[in-house]
Short mmCIF file of C-alpha atoms in Angstrom, two decimals:
data_model
loop_
_atom_site.label_atom_id
_atom_site.label_comp_id
_atom_site.label_asym_id
_atom_site.label_seq_id
_atom_site.Cartn_x
_atom_site.Cartn_y
_atom_site.Cartn_z
CA MET A 1 -29.65 -18.87 68.33
CA GLY A 2 -26.48 -20.52 69.72
CA LYS A 3 -24.78 -19.67 72.96
CA LEU A 4 -22.85 -16.39 72.88
CA ALA A 5 -19.08 -16.92 73.08
CA LEU A 6 -17.71 -14.37 75.53
CA ASN A 7 -14.39 -13.57 73.80
CA LYS A 8 -12.70 -10.74 71.88
CA SER A 9 -13.41 -12.30 68.50
CA THR A 10 -17.17 -12.37 69.23
CA LEU A 11 -16.95 -8.81 70.57
CA ASN A 12 -15.41 -7.62 67.27
CA HIS A 13 -18.06 -9.53 65.32
CA GLU A 14 -20.91 -8.01 67.39
CA ASN A 15 -19.42 -4.50 67.00
CA GLN A 16 -19.34 -4.97 63.20
CA ARG A 17 -22.95 -6.18 63.23
CA LEU A 18 -24.04 -3.18 65.31
CA LYS A 19 -22.27 -0.79 62.93
CA SER A 20 -23.96 -2.31 59.86
CA PHE A 21 -27.38 -2.37 61.58
CA ARG A 22 -27.03 1.32 62.42
CA GLN A 23 -26.18 2.07 58.78
CA PHE A 24 -29.37 0.32 57.58
CA VAL A 25 -31.72 2.24 59.88
CA PRO A 26 -31.42 5.74 58.27
CA ALA A 27 -31.82 4.27 54.77
CA LEU A 28 -34.91 2.30 55.83
CA ASP A 29 -36.34 5.34 57.60
CA LEU A 30 -35.83 7.48 54.48
CA LYS A 31 -37.51 4.80 52.35
CA ARG A 32 -40.45 4.68 54.79
CA LYS A 33 -40.83 8.48 54.62
CA GLN A 34 -40.79 8.43 50.80
CA ILE A 35 -43.44 5.70 50.75
CA LEU A 36 -45.56 7.64 53.28
CA ALA A 37 -45.38 10.77 51.09
CA ALA A 38 -46.30 8.76 47.97
CA ARG A 39 -49.19 7.09 49.83
CA MET A 40 -50.54 10.46 50.96
CA LYS A 41 -50.30 11.78 47.38
CA SER A 42 -52.03 8.65 46.03
CA ARG A 43 -54.87 9.04 48.54
CA ARG A 44 -55.34 12.68 47.49
CA VAL A 45 -55.39 11.67 43.81
CA LEU A 46 -57.99 8.98 44.54
CA GLU A 47 -60.15 11.45 46.51
CA GLN A 48 -59.95 13.93 43.61
CA LEU A 49 -60.97 11.24 41.12
CA GLN A 50 -63.95 10.33 43.31
CA GLN A 51 -64.95 14.01 43.53
CA ASP A 52 -64.71 14.25 39.73
CA GLU A 53 -66.98 11.20 39.49
CA HIS A 54 -69.54 12.83 41.80
CA GLN A 55 -69.40 16.00 39.67
CA ILE A 56 -70.08 14.02 36.51
CA ASN A 57 -73.01 12.27 38.21
CA ALA A 58 -74.33 15.69 39.28
CA SER A 59 -73.88 17.00 35.71
CA VAL A 60 -75.84 14.04 34.34
CA ALA A 61 -78.66 14.60 36.84
CA GLU A 62 -78.72 18.33 36.09
CA GLN A 63 -78.17 18.43 32.32
CA ILE A 64 -79.73 15.15 31.16
CA PRO A 65 -82.61 14.30 33.54
CA MET A 66 -84.39 12.54 30.69
CA LEU A 67 -81.70 9.82 30.80
CA ALA A 68 -83.54 8.21 33.73
CA GLN A 69 -86.65 7.71 31.58
CA THR A 70 -84.95 6.41 28.43
CA ARG A 71 -84.40 2.82 27.34
CA LEU A 72 -81.49 3.71 25.07
CA ASP A 73 -78.40 1.54 25.60
CA LEU A 74 -75.69 4.20 25.81
CA ASN A 75 -73.05 1.61 26.76
CA SER A 76 -73.14 0.34 23.18
CA LEU A 77 -72.29 3.85 21.92
CA ILE A 78 -68.97 4.21 23.74
CA ARG A 79 -66.50 1.75 25.22
CA ILE A 80 -62.87 1.55 26.27
CA GLN A 81 -60.78 0.45 23.32
CA ARG A 82 -57.32 0.44 24.90
CA VAL A 83 -55.53 1.48 28.08
CA GLU A 84 -51.79 2.17 27.99
CA HIS A 85 -49.97 1.65 31.29
CA GLN A 86 -46.53 2.73 32.39
CA LEU A 87 -44.57 1.74 35.49
CA ASP A 88 -43.05 4.24 37.91
CA ASN A 89 -40.29 3.03 40.19
CA LEU A 90 -40.31 4.44 43.70
CA VAL A 91 -37.53 3.08 45.94
CA GLY A 92 -37.80 -0.32 44.29
CA ILE A 93 -41.62 -0.46 44.21
CA GLU A 94 -43.18 -0.76 40.76
CA LEU A 95 -46.27 1.44 40.59
CA PRO A 96 -48.61 1.37 37.57
CA ARG A 97 -49.72 4.60 35.95
CA VAL A 98 -52.22 5.25 33.16
CA ALA A 99 -50.44 6.82 30.20
CA ARG A 100 -53.44 6.93 27.89
CA VAL A 101 -57.04 5.79 27.63
CA GLU A 102 -58.48 5.31 24.15
CA LEU A 103 -62.26 5.31 23.83
CA ASP A 104 -64.15 3.84 20.90
CA ARG A 105 -67.24 5.88 19.99
CA ALA A 106 -69.78 4.07 17.83
CA GLN A 107 -71.16 5.87 14.81
CA TYR A 108 -74.85 6.69 15.21
CA SER A 109 -77.36 8.76 13.33
CA ARG A 110 -77.86 12.13 14.99
CA LEU A 111 -81.29 12.31 13.35
CA ALA A 112 -82.43 8.99 14.81
CA MET A 113 -81.19 9.77 18.33
CA PRO A 114 -82.36 12.48 20.73
CA GLN A 115 -80.13 15.58 20.72
CA TRP A 116 -78.97 15.03 24.32
CA VAL A 117 -77.30 11.70 23.42
CA ASP A 118 -74.07 13.50 22.33
CA ARG A 119 -73.70 15.10 25.77
CA ALA A 120 -74.57 11.81 27.49
CA VAL A 121 -71.93 9.94 25.46
CA ASP A 122 -69.33 12.62 26.33
CA LEU A 123 -70.09 12.32 30.05
CA LEU A 124 -70.10 8.52 29.86
CA GLY A 125 -66.67 8.65 28.20
CA GLN A 126 -65.37 10.85 31.02
CA MET A 127 -66.85 8.43 33.55
CA LEU A 128 -65.22 5.40 31.87
CA GLU A 129 -61.84 7.16 31.92
CA LEU A 130 -62.28 8.08 35.59
CA LYS A 131 -63.11 4.46 36.46
CA VAL A 132 -59.87 3.28 34.81
CA LEU A 133 -57.83 5.95 36.61
CA GLN A 134 -59.45 5.04 39.94
CA GLN A 135 -58.79 1.34 39.43
CA VAL A 136 -55.09 1.93 38.68
CA GLU A 137 -54.75 4.40 41.57
CA ARG A 138 -56.20 1.78 43.94
CA VAL A 139 -53.55 -0.70 42.76
CA ARG A 140 -50.85 1.94 43.38
CA LEU A 141 -52.24 2.56 46.84
CA GLU A 142 -52.37 -1.17 47.67
CA ARG A 143 -48.74 -1.61 46.61
CA LEU A 144 -47.68 1.42 48.63
CA GLU A 145 -49.56 0.14 51.70
CA ALA A 146 -47.90 -3.29 51.40
CA ALA A 147 -44.44 -1.74 50.91
CA LEU A 148 -44.99 0.60 53.86
CA GLN A 149 -45.96 -2.30 56.12
CA LYS A 150 -42.93 -4.33 55.04
CA THR A 151 -40.52 -1.39 55.45
CA THR A 152 -41.96 -0.50 58.87
CA GLN A 153 -41.58 -4.12 60.00
CA ARG A 154 -37.94 -4.15 58.86
CA LEU A 155 -37.27 -0.82 60.54
CA ASN A 156 -38.82 -2.10 63.78
CA LEU A 157 -36.79 -5.32 63.52
CA PHE A 158 -33.55 -3.34 63.38
CA ASP A 159 -34.60 -0.59 65.79
CA LYS A 160 -36.40 -2.63 68.45
CA VAL A 161 -34.87 -6.12 68.19
CA LEU A 162 -31.52 -6.49 66.43
CA ILE A 163 -29.79 -3.30 67.63
CA PRO A 164 -30.86 -3.66 71.32
CA ARG A 165 -29.97 -7.39 71.28
CA THR A 166 -26.53 -6.70 69.78
CA GLU A 167 -25.88 -3.87 72.27
CA SER A 168 -26.86 -6.25 75.09
CA ASN A 169 -24.48 -8.92 73.72
CA ILE A 170 -21.65 -6.36 73.55
CA ARG A 171 -22.28 -5.34 77.19
CA ARG A 172 -22.28 -9.00 78.31
CA ILE A 173 -19.04 -9.74 76.47
CA ARG A 174 -17.33 -6.62 77.84
CA ILE A 175 -18.39 -7.46 81.39
CA ALA A 176 -17.19 -11.08 80.96
CA LEU A 177 -13.85 -9.93 79.47
CA SER A 178 -13.44 -7.36 82.23
CA ASP A 179 -14.21 -10.02 84.90
CA ALA A 180 -11.79 -12.45 83.25
CA GLU A 181 -9.09 -9.76 83.16
CA ARG A 182 -9.63 -8.94 86.85
CA ALA A 183 -9.58 -12.64 87.73
CA GLY A 184 -6.31 -13.00 85.76
CA VAL A 185 -4.75 -10.11 87.68
CA VAL A 186 -5.90 -11.61 91.01
CA ARG A 187 -4.53 -15.05 90.02
CA ALA A 188 -1.22 -13.47 88.97
CA LYS A 189 -0.92 -11.68 92.34
CA ILE A 190 -1.75 -14.86 94.23
CA ALA A 191 0.80 -16.82 92.19
CA LYS A 192 3.40 -14.09 92.73
CA GLY A 193 2.69 -14.15 96.47
CA LYS A 194 3.09 -17.94 96.55
CA ARG A 195 6.38 -17.73 94.64
CA ALA A 196 7.62 -15.07 97.03
CA ARG A 197 6.72 -17.26 100.03
CA VAL A 198 8.41 -20.27 98.46
CA ALA A 199 11.56 -18.19 97.75
CA LEU A 200 11.69 -17.03 101.38
CA GLN A 201 11.59 -20.64 102.71
#
């Protein structure tokens, strides 16, 4: 940063800078609050998805205990065929969202398979969908965390660095201009006194 010129032009420039900095701060603070609210909501959604996953695991343990003893490959009976994503825009941050999850269920003979396989495939399908939703929600949360950090840094830059520095510059310039004005008045009085003495001689 160059040396600060202590003149009226620099004072006007610094006043303009201070005004624009102060206009940025409320907008940045509002953006930070919106991101904070979205982050809190995303965390709640992720917690709910994890609770749903635990409930499915509990349902499997309770309703299909024989699954632990079987050698059937249930993963071959159901898989994710397609996931449709959409993007939400929150204060300039692009956040992915799952619009739809399509599952592909393999055809199998109900006579050749144990009767509990249908319920197991249903629960596995729910689990696959939950995993996709969790994965996308984690990406949302990561993007919100990064945006929050960046916005907070910018807010702190304006609030704790740029605005105080500009206010300090304005004070220095005003003091210098005031001192220069006083010195000018003193010089004028001295010059006037000298002229008066010369006129009297």
